[in-house]
Amino acid sequence: MSGMWKWLIQGSAVFYVASAILPLLKSDAWWIRGWDFPRLQFAIFGLAAMLLLSFTTPGWPLHKLALVLLLAVSLALDAYRIVPYTPLVRLESLPADSDDPARKLSIFVANVLQDNDDPQPLLRLLAELSPDLVLLLEVNGRWMDELAGLRSSYPHHVGQPLENTYGIALFSRLELIDARVSHLVESDVPSIHGLVSLASGEFVEIHGLHPRPPRPQSGGTTERDAELVLIAREARDSEHPVIVMGDLNDVAWSHTTRLFRRISEMLDPRVGRGHFPTYPVAVPFLRYPLDHVFHSRSLRLVEFKRLPDIGSDHFPVYAEFSLEPEGRLSQESPKADEQDQKEARDTLRRAE
């Protein structure tokens, strides 16, 4: 093997190890948090690097042995992150026991892509699925005009169209109570909150979010993380069953999302089922899950699926739940410890 290939393999190995270890740092710097996203792809890359290093370079000098061990530890870290989102572990969101239609709630979540100029694939999909709630993200004034026809089927609606890719809109067949647009952390990043009244007369609390992603121009993820902490606390303390949904610009296995779930004690339908990657549509081998629907223990899962392409850079997701508070104790939720609570308080202080 030439010296160039040897250095390329070793350099790839070092790159992967760094990509696996950097997310362990509890920093909100964009260039650290960005490593959270394509962990499955990085793990495949790291496994290939370890195999190449082990079987195509001669001998076992100390530096090679150390690098292979670091690769093995890094792969174990990624397995810890990724494996819960495969059928290899037990389900977290248990299947519904009841078939009472009056206690069911179906949800459609889609980042429509503000620059997408063809609403027809979205409208056809909504006509086919006929969900109870439709949360749409990246809607601007043009999109709201295109969606005006939805109001006959969805008489309850609230939202704020914007031209900055953070517009948001919620359409509902069911009555919305105290539905409102809020700006929890940033004045130009709205979110939607309220109660939805089921046909049974019971209420479910809903939160629709689309915080900013980690990126150089934003400097860090403090605002995104703080928004998730605020909603996590509200969900934990609610007297109603809760659903948190949206494009969270974070993956299910990141430290931030796992902290959110421990604080909120909410369940993730992906656990034990699969990744259901939703972004980016155009690059299949780089996809990861950014679009989420989390729920509290009083809700059981009827269905969760990723939907077909609607011309956006995100796939929509569909979830249907059954309200079964009598079975809430059979679903185990994540729990926060004092260190988690301290981290949450620190995050909110940094965002002030």
Short mmCIF file of N, CA and C in Angstrom, two decimals, residues 218-289:
data_model
loop_
_atom_site.label_atom_id
_atom_site.label_comp_id
_atom_site.label_asym_id
_atom_site.label_seq_id
_atom_site.Cartn_x
_atom_site.Cartn_y
_atom_site.Cartn_z
N SER A 218 -25.85 31.94 13.03
CA SER A 218 -26.57 32.08 14.30
C SER A 218 -25.65 31.96 15.49
N GLY A 219 -24.43 31.48 15.27
CA GLY A 219 -23.43 31.44 16.34
C GLY A 219 -23.54 30.28 17.28
N GLY A 220 -24.70 29.65 17.41
CA GLY A 220 -24.87 28.55 18.34
C GLY A 220 -26.32 28.10 18.39
N THR A 221 -26.60 27.18 19.30
CA THR A 221 -27.94 26.61 19.39
C THR A 221 -28.65 26.98 20.69
N THR A 222 -28.16 28.01 21.38
CA THR A 222 -28.75 28.37 22.67
C THR A 222 -30.24 28.62 22.55
N GLU A 223 -30.66 29.38 21.54
CA GLU A 223 -32.08 29.73 21.40
C GLU A 223 -32.92 28.49 21.11
N ARG A 224 -32.44 27.62 20.21
CA ARG A 224 -33.17 26.38 19.94
C ARG A 224 -33.29 25.53 21.20
N ASP A 225 -32.17 25.38 21.89
CA ASP A 225 -32.17 24.53 23.09
C ASP A 225 -33.08 25.11 24.17
N ALA A 226 -33.06 26.45 24.32
CA ALA A 226 -33.91 27.08 25.33
C ALA A 226 -35.39 26.91 25.01
N GLU A 227 -35.74 27.01 23.73
CA GLU A 227 -37.14 26.81 23.34
C GLU A 227 -37.61 25.39 23.68
N LEU A 228 -36.74 24.42 23.44
CA LEU A 228 -37.09 23.04 23.77
C LEU A 228 -37.22 22.85 25.28
N VAL A 229 -36.36 23.50 26.06
CA VAL A 229 -36.46 23.38 27.52
C VAL A 229 -37.76 24.00 28.01
N LEU A 230 -38.12 25.17 27.49
CA LEU A 230 -39.36 25.81 27.91
C LEU A 230 -40.58 24.93 27.64
N ILE A 231 -40.63 24.35 26.44
CA ILE A 231 -41.74 23.48 26.10
C ILE A 231 -41.71 22.20 26.91
N ALA A 232 -40.52 21.68 27.17
CA ALA A 232 -40.40 20.46 27.98
C ALA A 232 -40.99 20.68 29.37
N ARG A 233 -40.69 21.81 29.98
CA ARG A 233 -41.23 22.10 31.31
C ARG A 233 -42.75 22.25 31.27
N GLU A 234 -43.23 22.93 30.24
CA GLU A 234 -44.67 23.13 30.14
C GLU A 234 -45.39 21.80 29.93
N ALA A 235 -44.81 20.93 29.10
CA ALA A 235 -45.41 19.62 28.85
C ALA A 235 -45.42 18.78 30.12
N ARG A 236 -44.33 18.81 30.86
CA ARG A 236 -44.23 18.02 32.09
C ARG A 236 -45.28 18.44 33.10
N ASP A 237 -45.55 19.75 33.19
CA ASP A 237 -46.44 20.27 34.22
C ASP A 237 -47.90 20.36 33.78
N SER A 238 -48.19 19.97 32.53
CA SER A 238 -49.56 20.12 32.03
C SER A 238 -50.51 19.14 32.69
N GLU A 239 -51.75 19.57 32.86
CA GLU A 239 -52.79 18.68 33.38
C GLU A 239 -53.45 17.87 32.27
N HIS A 240 -53.05 18.14 31.02
CA HIS A 240 -53.64 17.44 29.88
C HIS A 240 -52.59 16.55 29.21
N PRO A 241 -53.02 15.56 28.44
CA PRO A 241 -52.08 14.87 27.55
C PRO A 241 -51.46 15.89 26.59
N VAL A 242 -50.22 15.66 26.19
CA VAL A 242 -49.48 16.66 25.41
C VAL A 242 -48.86 16.02 24.18
N ILE A 243 -48.88 16.79 23.08
CA ILE A 243 -48.16 16.43 21.86
C ILE A 243 -47.27 17.61 21.48
N VAL A 244 -46.01 17.35 21.23
CA VAL A 244 -45.07 18.34 20.72
C VAL A 244 -44.64 17.89 19.33
N MET A 245 -44.79 18.77 18.36
CA MET A 245 -44.55 18.36 16.97
C MET A 245 -43.88 19.48 16.20
N GLY A 246 -43.24 19.10 15.10
CA GLY A 246 -42.64 20.10 14.23
C GLY A 246 -41.30 19.67 13.69
N ASP A 247 -40.72 20.58 12.93
CA ASP A 247 -39.34 20.45 12.47
C ASP A 247 -38.48 21.07 13.55
N LEU A 248 -37.89 20.24 14.40
CA LEU A 248 -37.13 20.74 15.53
C LEU A 248 -35.69 21.08 15.17
N ASN A 249 -35.31 20.86 13.91
CA ASN A 249 -33.94 21.10 13.49
C ASN A 249 -32.94 20.43 14.43
N ASP A 250 -33.31 19.24 14.82
CA ASP A 250 -32.44 18.42 15.66
C ASP A 250 -32.82 16.97 15.46
N VAL A 251 -31.86 16.09 15.62
CA VAL A 251 -32.11 14.66 15.44
C VAL A 251 -32.55 14.03 16.76
N ALA A 252 -33.19 12.87 16.64
CA ALA A 252 -33.76 12.22 17.81
C ALA A 252 -32.72 11.83 18.84
N TRP A 253 -31.50 11.51 18.39
CA TRP A 253 -30.48 10.98 19.31
C TRP A 253 -29.53 12.05 19.85
N SER A 254 -29.73 13.30 19.52
CA SER A 254 -28.82 14.33 20.01
C SER A 254 -28.98 14.53 21.52
N HIS A 255 -27.95 15.10 22.13
CA HIS A 255 -28.03 15.38 23.56
C HIS A 255 -29.18 16.34 23.86
N THR A 256 -29.38 17.33 22.99
CA THR A 256 -30.44 18.31 23.22
C THR A 256 -31.82 17.68 23.21
N THR A 257 -32.09 16.82 22.23
CA THR A 257 -33.41 16.19 22.15
C THR A 257 -33.60 15.19 23.29
N ARG A 258 -32.55 14.46 23.64
CA ARG A 258 -32.68 13.52 24.75
C ARG A 258 -32.92 14.26 26.07
N LEU A 259 -32.27 15.43 26.23
CA LEU A 259 -32.54 16.24 27.42
C LEU A 259 -33.99 16.72 27.41
N PHE A 260 -34.46 17.18 26.27
CA PHE A 260 -35.86 17.60 26.14
C PHE A 260 -36.80 16.47 26.57
N ARG A 261 -36.54 15.27 26.14
CA ARG A 261 -37.44 14.16 26.46
C ARG A 261 -37.38 13.77 27.93
N ARG A 262 -36.20 13.90 28.53
CA ARG A 262 -36.11 13.60 29.96
C ARG A 262 -36.82 14.66 30.79
N ILE A 263 -36.66 15.92 30.43
CA ILE A 263 -37.33 16.99 31.18
C ILE A 263 -38.85 16.88 31.00
N SER A 264 -39.29 16.65 29.78
CA SER A 264 -40.73 16.62 29.48
C SER A 264 -41.38 15.29 29.83
N GLU A 265 -40.58 14.23 29.95
CA GLU A 265 -41.06 12.86 30.17
C GLU A 265 -41.97 12.42 29.02
N MET A 266 -41.58 12.81 27.80
CA MET A 266 -42.38 12.47 26.63
C MET A 266 -41.78 11.28 25.89
N LEU A 267 -42.62 10.64 25.10
CA LEU A 267 -42.25 9.43 24.37
C LEU A 267 -42.03 9.75 22.90
N ASP A 268 -41.17 8.93 22.27
CA ASP A 268 -40.84 9.09 20.86
C ASP A 268 -41.30 7.85 20.10
N PRO A 269 -42.24 7.99 19.15
CA PRO A 269 -42.70 6.82 18.38
C PRO A 269 -41.59 6.12 17.61
N ARG A 270 -40.49 6.81 17.32
CA ARG A 270 -39.41 6.18 16.57
C ARG A 270 -38.68 5.10 17.37
N VAL A 271 -38.66 5.22 18.69
CA VAL A 271 -37.90 4.28 19.51
C VAL A 271 -38.48 2.88 19.34
N GLY A 272 -37.64 1.95 18.90
CA GLY A 272 -38.06 0.58 18.67
C GLY A 272 -38.71 0.33 17.33
N ARG A 273 -38.87 1.39 16.52
CA ARG A 273 -39.52 1.25 15.22
C ARG A 273 -38.58 1.55 14.06
N GLY A 274 -37.82 2.61 14.13
CA GLY A 274 -36.92 2.95 13.03
C GLY A 274 -36.58 4.42 13.01
N HIS A 275 -35.68 4.79 12.10
CA HIS A 275 -35.22 6.17 12.01
C HIS A 275 -36.25 7.09 11.38
N PHE A 276 -36.97 6.60 10.38
CA PHE A 276 -37.91 7.44 9.62
C PHE A 276 -37.24 8.77 9.24
N PRO A 277 -36.13 8.74 8.52
CA PRO A 277 -35.42 9.99 8.20
C PRO A 277 -36.27 10.88 7.29
N THR A 278 -36.22 12.18 7.55
CA THR A 278 -37.09 13.11 6.82
C THR A 278 -36.34 14.18 6.03
N TYR A 279 -35.02 14.27 6.18
CA TYR A 279 -34.27 15.35 5.53
C TYR A 279 -32.84 14.88 5.28
N PRO A 280 -32.26 15.25 4.13
CA PRO A 280 -32.79 15.98 2.97
C PRO A 280 -33.37 15.01 1.95
N VAL A 281 -34.47 15.40 1.34
CA VAL A 281 -35.14 14.54 0.37
C VAL A 281 -34.23 14.21 -0.80
N ALA A 282 -33.45 15.18 -1.26
CA ALA A 282 -32.68 15.02 -2.50
C ALA A 282 -31.44 14.15 -2.36
N VAL A 283 -31.03 13.86 -1.14
CA VAL A 283 -29.78 13.10 -0.95
C VAL A 283 -30.08 11.91 -0.04
N PRO A 284 -30.57 10.81 -0.60
CA PRO A 284 -31.04 9.69 0.23
C PRO A 284 -30.02 9.16 1.23
N PHE A 285 -28.75 9.07 0.84
CA PHE A 285 -27.77 8.45 1.73
C PHE A 285 -27.34 9.38 2.87
N LEU A 286 -27.79 10.64 2.85
CA LEU A 286 -27.45 11.57 3.93
C LEU A 286 -28.63 11.89 4.84
N ARG A 287 -29.74 11.21 4.68
CA ARG A 287 -30.96 11.59 5.41
C ARG A 287 -30.88 11.25 6.90
N TYR A 288 -31.56 12.11 7.69
CA TYR A 288 -31.69 11.89 9.13
C TYR A 288 -33.01 12.48 9.59
N PRO A 289 -33.48 12.11 10.78
CA PRO A 289 -34.82 12.54 11.24
C PRO A 289 -34.81 13.91 11.91
#
